[in-house]
Amino acid sequence: EVYIVRQMKRKKWDQYDEDKCMINFPSIEAARAAYLGHYDDPRFFGGIIAMPVGEFVSKVKATKDKPAMIKAMLLFRLKS
């Protein structure tokens, strides 16, 4: 699954800023913890949803004719 974090604007905590895509995390809890570990204020966190990888890829490919920028993806690599 891809975990998508809704990020809020600094000092305008009630306003949406952007989404962060968390890929290859073992759980939604791990993705949330990794996100929060990179921000100095928990108010940046506006929620998180899980999306199947296939659906995520389809949504990204749907922007082919109307390119959209993906600002950030955080990849977690599992040790074997």
Short mmCIF file of N, CA, C and O in Angstrom, two decimals:
data_model
loop_
_atom_site.label_atom_id
_atom_site.label_comp_id
_atom_site.label_asym_id
_atom_site.label_seq_id
_atom_site.Cartn_x
_atom_site.Cartn_y
_atom_site.Cartn_z
N GLU A 1 0.84 -1.19 0.00
CA GLU A 1 0.00 0.00 0.00
C GLU A 1 0.88 1.25 0.00
O GLU A 1 2.02 1.22 0.45
N VAL A 2 0.31 2.32 -0.49
CA VAL A 2 0.93 3.64 -0.41
C VAL A 2 0.14 4.40 0.65
O VAL A 2 -1.09 4.39 0.63
N TYR A 3 0.84 5.05 1.56
CA TYR A 3 0.19 5.84 2.60
C TYR A 3 0.35 7.29 2.22
O TYR A 3 1.45 7.76 1.93
N ILE A 4 -0.75 8.00 2.19
CA ILE A 4 -0.75 9.40 1.75
C ILE A 4 -1.10 10.28 2.93
O ILE A 4 -2.19 10.18 3.50
N VAL A 5 -0.14 11.14 3.28
CA VAL A 5 -0.31 12.06 4.40
C VAL A 5 -0.79 13.40 3.87
O VAL A 5 -0.22 13.95 2.93
N ARG A 6 -1.82 13.91 4.48
CA ARG A 6 -2.31 15.26 4.17
C ARG A 6 -1.52 16.22 5.06
O ARG A 6 -1.59 16.15 6.27
N GLN A 7 -0.75 17.10 4.43
CA GLN A 7 0.08 18.04 5.17
C GLN A 7 -0.60 19.41 5.20
O GLN A 7 -1.12 19.88 4.20
N MET A 8 -0.53 20.04 6.36
CA MET A 8 -1.14 21.34 6.56
C MET A 8 -0.07 22.44 6.46
O MET A 8 1.11 22.19 6.62
N LYS A 9 -0.52 23.68 6.21
CA LYS A 9 0.40 24.80 6.06
C LYS A 9 0.93 25.28 7.40
O LYS A 9 0.18 25.37 8.38
N ARG A 10 2.21 25.63 7.40
CA ARG A 10 2.85 26.17 8.60
C ARG A 10 2.14 27.47 9.02
O ARG A 10 1.89 28.35 8.19
N LYS A 11 1.80 27.55 10.28
CA LYS A 11 1.17 28.71 10.91
C LYS A 11 -0.23 29.01 10.38
O LYS A 11 -0.85 29.98 10.78
N LYS A 12 -0.72 28.19 9.46
CA LYS A 12 -2.10 28.25 8.98
C LYS A 12 -2.64 26.82 9.08
O LYS A 12 -3.01 26.23 8.08
N TRP A 13 -2.62 26.29 10.28
CA TRP A 13 -2.81 24.87 10.53
C TRP A 13 -4.14 24.33 10.03
O TRP A 13 -4.29 23.11 9.90
N ASP A 14 -5.09 25.19 9.74
CA ASP A 14 -6.38 24.72 9.23
C ASP A 14 -6.42 24.69 7.70
O ASP A 14 -7.44 24.35 7.12
N GLN A 15 -5.30 25.02 7.04
CA GLN A 15 -5.26 25.06 5.58
C GLN A 15 -4.38 23.93 5.03
O GLN A 15 -3.25 23.73 5.46
N TYR A 16 -4.90 23.25 4.03
CA TYR A 16 -4.18 22.17 3.36
C TYR A 16 -2.99 22.73 2.59
O TYR A 16 -3.08 23.77 1.95
N ASP A 17 -1.86 22.02 2.63
CA ASP A 17 -0.67 22.42 1.88
C ASP A 17 -0.43 21.45 0.72
O ASP A 17 -0.52 21.83 -0.43
N GLU A 18 -0.12 20.19 1.04
CA GLU A 18 0.19 19.21 0.01
C GLU A 18 0.09 17.81 0.59
O GLU A 18 -0.04 17.64 1.80
N ASP A 19 0.16 16.82 -0.30
CA ASP A 19 0.18 15.43 0.13
C ASP A 19 1.60 14.91 0.07
O ASP A 19 2.38 15.28 -0.80
N LYS A 20 1.92 14.03 1.00
CA LYS A 20 3.20 13.32 1.01
C LYS A 20 2.90 11.84 0.82
O LYS A 20 2.04 11.28 1.50
N CYS A 21 3.60 11.21 -0.11
CA CYS A 21 3.38 9.80 -0.42
C CYS A 21 4.44 8.96 0.28
O CYS A 21 5.64 9.15 0.06
N MET A 22 3.98 8.05 1.10
CA MET A 22 4.86 7.19 1.90
C MET A 22 4.78 5.79 1.29
O MET A 22 3.72 5.15 1.35
N ILE A 23 5.88 5.33 0.71
CA ILE A 23 5.88 4.09 -0.07
C ILE A 23 6.76 3.04 0.60
O ILE A 23 7.86 3.33 1.06
N ASN A 24 6.26 1.81 0.62
CA ASN A 24 6.99 0.63 1.10
C ASN A 24 7.14 0.60 2.63
O ASN A 24 8.08 0.02 3.14
N PHE A 25 6.21 1.21 3.34
CA PHE A 25 6.21 1.11 4.79
C PHE A 25 5.44 -0.13 5.20
O PHE A 25 4.46 -0.50 4.54
N PRO A 26 5.82 -0.78 6.29
CA PRO A 26 5.16 -2.02 6.69
C PRO A 26 3.75 -1.82 7.25
O PRO A 26 2.97 -2.77 7.33
N SER A 27 3.41 -0.59 7.65
CA SER A 27 2.09 -0.33 8.22
C SER A 27 1.79 1.16 8.17
O SER A 27 2.69 1.99 8.01
N ILE A 28 0.52 1.48 8.36
CA ILE A 28 0.12 2.89 8.40
C ILE A 28 0.74 3.57 9.62
O ILE A 28 1.12 4.75 9.55
N GLU A 29 0.89 2.83 10.71
CA GLU A 29 1.50 3.38 11.91
C GLU A 29 2.98 3.74 11.67
O GLU A 29 3.46 4.78 12.13
N ALA A 30 3.69 2.86 10.95
CA ALA A 30 5.10 3.13 10.65
C ALA A 30 5.24 4.34 9.73
O ALA A 30 6.14 5.17 9.90
N ALA A 31 4.35 4.47 8.76
CA ALA A 31 4.39 5.62 7.85
C ALA A 31 4.11 6.91 8.62
O ALA A 31 4.80 7.92 8.43
N ARG A 32 3.13 6.87 9.50
CA ARG A 32 2.79 8.05 10.31
C ARG A 32 3.97 8.45 11.21
O ARG A 32 4.33 9.62 11.30
N ALA A 33 4.58 7.47 11.86
CA ALA A 33 5.71 7.75 12.75
C ALA A 33 6.89 8.33 11.97
O ALA A 33 7.54 9.27 12.45
N ALA A 34 7.16 7.81 10.79
CA ALA A 34 8.27 8.33 9.98
C ALA A 34 7.98 9.77 9.56
O ALA A 34 8.86 10.63 9.61
N TYR A 35 6.75 10.04 9.16
CA TYR A 35 6.38 11.40 8.78
C TYR A 35 6.59 12.35 9.96
O TYR A 35 7.25 13.38 9.83
N LEU A 36 6.01 12.00 11.09
CA LEU A 36 6.10 12.88 12.27
C LEU A 36 7.54 13.06 12.74
O LEU A 36 7.88 14.11 13.30
N GLY A 37 8.39 12.08 12.49
CA GLY A 37 9.78 12.17 12.87
C GLY A 37 10.58 13.19 12.07
O GLY A 37 11.69 13.56 12.44
N HIS A 38 10.00 13.68 10.97
CA HIS A 38 10.69 14.64 10.11
C HIS A 38 10.14 16.07 10.23
O HIS A 38 10.56 16.95 9.49
N TYR A 39 9.20 16.28 11.13
CA TYR A 39 8.61 17.61 11.28
C TYR A 39 8.69 18.04 12.74
O TYR A 39 8.55 17.24 13.65
N ASP A 40 8.91 19.34 12.94
CA ASP A 40 9.10 19.87 14.29
C ASP A 40 7.79 20.23 14.99
O ASP A 40 7.80 20.65 16.13
N ASP A 41 6.68 20.07 14.29
CA ASP A 41 5.38 20.42 14.88
C ASP A 41 4.35 19.40 14.39
O ASP A 41 4.16 19.25 13.18
N PRO A 42 3.68 18.70 15.29
CA PRO A 42 2.70 17.69 14.87
C PRO A 42 1.48 18.27 14.15
O PRO A 42 0.72 17.53 13.53
N ARG A 43 1.32 19.59 14.19
CA ARG A 43 0.17 20.20 13.50
C ARG A 43 0.31 20.14 11.98
O ARG A 43 -0.66 20.35 11.27
N PHE A 44 1.51 19.82 11.47
CA PHE A 44 1.66 19.60 10.02
C PHE A 44 0.83 18.40 9.57
O PHE A 44 0.37 18.34 8.44
N PHE A 45 0.66 17.44 10.46
CA PHE A 45 -0.05 16.20 10.14
C PHE A 45 -1.55 16.44 10.10
O PHE A 45 -2.17 16.75 11.10
N GLY A 46 -2.12 16.27 8.90
CA GLY A 46 -3.56 16.50 8.72
C GLY A 46 -4.34 15.22 8.48
O GLY A 46 -5.49 15.27 8.07
N GLY A 47 -3.70 14.09 8.70
CA GLY A 47 -4.36 12.80 8.50
C GLY A 47 -3.59 11.94 7.52
O GLY A 47 -2.66 12.40 6.86
N ILE A 48 -4.00 10.67 7.45
CA ILE A 48 -3.31 9.73 6.57
C ILE A 48 -4.33 8.72 6.05
O ILE A 48 -5.27 8.36 6.76
N ILE A 49 -4.16 8.34 4.79
CA ILE A 49 -5.00 7.29 4.20
C ILE A 49 -4.11 6.25 3.56
O ILE A 49 -2.97 6.53 3.20
N ALA A 50 -4.63 5.05 3.43
CA ALA A 50 -3.94 3.97 2.73
C ALA A 50 -4.58 3.81 1.36
O ALA A 50 -5.80 3.89 1.23
N MET A 51 -3.74 3.58 0.34
CA MET A 51 -4.23 3.38 -1.01
C MET A 51 -3.48 2.20 -1.62
O MET A 51 -2.25 2.16 -1.54
N PRO A 52 -4.19 1.26 -2.24
CA PRO A 52 -3.49 0.16 -2.92
C PRO A 52 -2.52 0.70 -3.98
O PRO A 52 -2.82 1.70 -4.64
N VAL A 53 -1.38 0.05 -4.12
CA VAL A 53 -0.35 0.50 -5.06
C VAL A 53 -0.92 0.64 -6.48
O VAL A 53 -0.66 1.63 -7.17
N GLY A 54 -1.70 -0.32 -6.91
CA GLY A 54 -2.27 -0.27 -8.27
C GLY A 54 -3.12 0.98 -8.48
O GLY A 54 -3.05 1.62 -9.54
N GLU A 55 -3.92 1.32 -7.51
CA GLU A 55 -4.75 2.52 -7.60
C GLU A 55 -3.88 3.78 -7.63
O GLU A 55 -4.13 4.71 -8.42
N PHE A 56 -2.84 3.81 -6.81
CA PHE A 56 -1.92 4.95 -6.78
C PHE A 56 -1.25 5.12 -8.15
O PHE A 56 -1.19 6.23 -8.69
N VAL A 57 -0.75 4.02 -8.71
CA VAL A 57 -0.09 4.08 -10.02
C VAL A 57 -1.06 4.58 -11.07
O VAL A 57 -0.72 5.43 -11.91
N SER A 58 -2.29 4.10 -11.04
CA SER A 58 -3.31 4.56 -12.00
C SER A 58 -3.55 6.06 -11.88
O SER A 58 -3.66 6.76 -12.89
N LYS A 59 -3.63 6.55 -10.66
CA LYS A 59 -3.87 7.98 -10.45
C LYS A 59 -2.68 8.81 -10.95
O LYS A 59 -2.87 9.87 -11.53
N VAL A 60 -1.46 8.34 -10.72
CA VAL A 60 -0.28 9.06 -11.20
C VAL A 60 -0.27 9.05 -12.73
O VAL A 60 -0.05 10.09 -13.36
N LYS A 61 -0.53 7.91 -13.34
CA LYS A 61 -0.54 7.81 -14.80
C LYS A 61 -1.64 8.66 -15.42
O LYS A 61 -1.50 9.13 -16.55
N ALA A 62 -2.71 8.89 -14.69
CA ALA A 62 -3.82 9.70 -15.21
C ALA A 62 -3.42 11.15 -15.40
O ALA A 62 -4.14 11.91 -16.06
N THR A 63 -2.28 11.55 -14.86
CA THR A 63 -1.82 12.93 -15.02
C THR A 63 -0.94 13.09 -16.25
O THR A 63 -0.37 14.16 -16.47
N LYS A 64 -0.82 12.03 -17.07
CA LYS A 64 0.06 12.05 -18.24
C LYS A 64 -0.20 13.26 -19.15
O LYS A 64 0.73 13.92 -19.59
N ASP A 65 -1.46 13.54 -19.44
CA ASP A 65 -1.80 14.65 -20.32
C ASP A 65 -1.88 15.99 -19.59
O ASP A 65 -1.86 17.04 -20.20
N LYS A 66 -2.01 15.94 -18.29
CA LYS A 66 -2.03 17.14 -17.45
C LYS A 66 -1.03 16.91 -16.33
O LYS A 66 -1.42 16.55 -15.22
N PRO A 67 0.25 17.06 -16.63
CA PRO A 67 1.28 16.73 -15.63
C PRO A 67 1.05 17.46 -14.31
O PRO A 67 0.68 18.62 -14.26
N ALA A 68 1.28 16.71 -13.27
CA ALA A 68 1.23 17.27 -11.91
C ALA A 68 2.53 16.87 -11.23
O ALA A 68 3.11 15.83 -11.52
N MET A 69 2.99 17.70 -10.35
CA MET A 69 4.25 17.43 -9.69
C MET A 69 4.01 16.66 -8.40
O MET A 69 3.15 17.03 -7.59
N ILE A 70 4.75 15.61 -8.22
CA ILE A 70 4.78 14.93 -6.94
C ILE A 70 5.98 15.50 -6.21
O ILE A 70 7.12 15.32 -6.62
N LYS A 71 5.72 16.24 -5.14
CA LYS A 71 6.78 16.97 -4.46
C LYS A 71 7.69 16.08 -3.64
O LYS A 71 8.87 16.35 -3.52
N ALA A 72 7.13 15.05 -3.01
CA ALA A 72 7.98 14.26 -2.13
C ALA A 72 7.42 12.85 -1.97
O ALA A 72 6.22 12.66 -1.89
N MET A 73 8.32 11.91 -1.94
CA MET A 73 7.98 10.53 -1.58
C MET A 73 9.05 10.07 -0.60
O MET A 73 10.22 10.35 -0.78
N LEU A 74 8.62 9.39 0.42
CA LEU A 74 9.55 8.85 1.40
C LEU A 74 9.49 7.34 1.31
O LEU A 74 8.43 6.75 1.44
N LEU A 75 10.62 6.72 1.04
CA LEU A 75 10.68 5.28 0.85
C LEU A 75 11.35 4.63 2.05
O LEU A 75 12.42 5.07 2.48
N PHE A 76 10.72 3.63 2.60
CA PHE A 76 11.24 2.89 3.73
C PHE A 76 11.69 1.53 3.22
O PHE A 76 10.92 0.83 2.61
N ARG A 77 12.91 1.20 3.43
CA ARG A 77 13.43 -0.08 2.94
C ARG A 77 13.51 -1.08 4.09
O ARG A 77 14.17 -0.82 5.09
N LEU A 78 12.86 -2.20 3.91
CA LEU A 78 12.89 -3.26 4.92
C LEU A 78 14.20 -4.03 4.82
O LEU A 78 14.67 -4.31 3.73
N LYS A 79 14.77 -4.35 5.96
CA LYS A 79 15.97 -5.20 5.97
C LYS A 79 15.54 -6.65 5.86
O LYS A 79 14.54 -7.05 6.42
N SER A 80 16.31 -7.42 5.11
CA SER A 80 15.95 -8.84 4.96
C SER A 80 16.60 -9.68 6.03
O SER A 80 17.44 -9.34 6.75
#
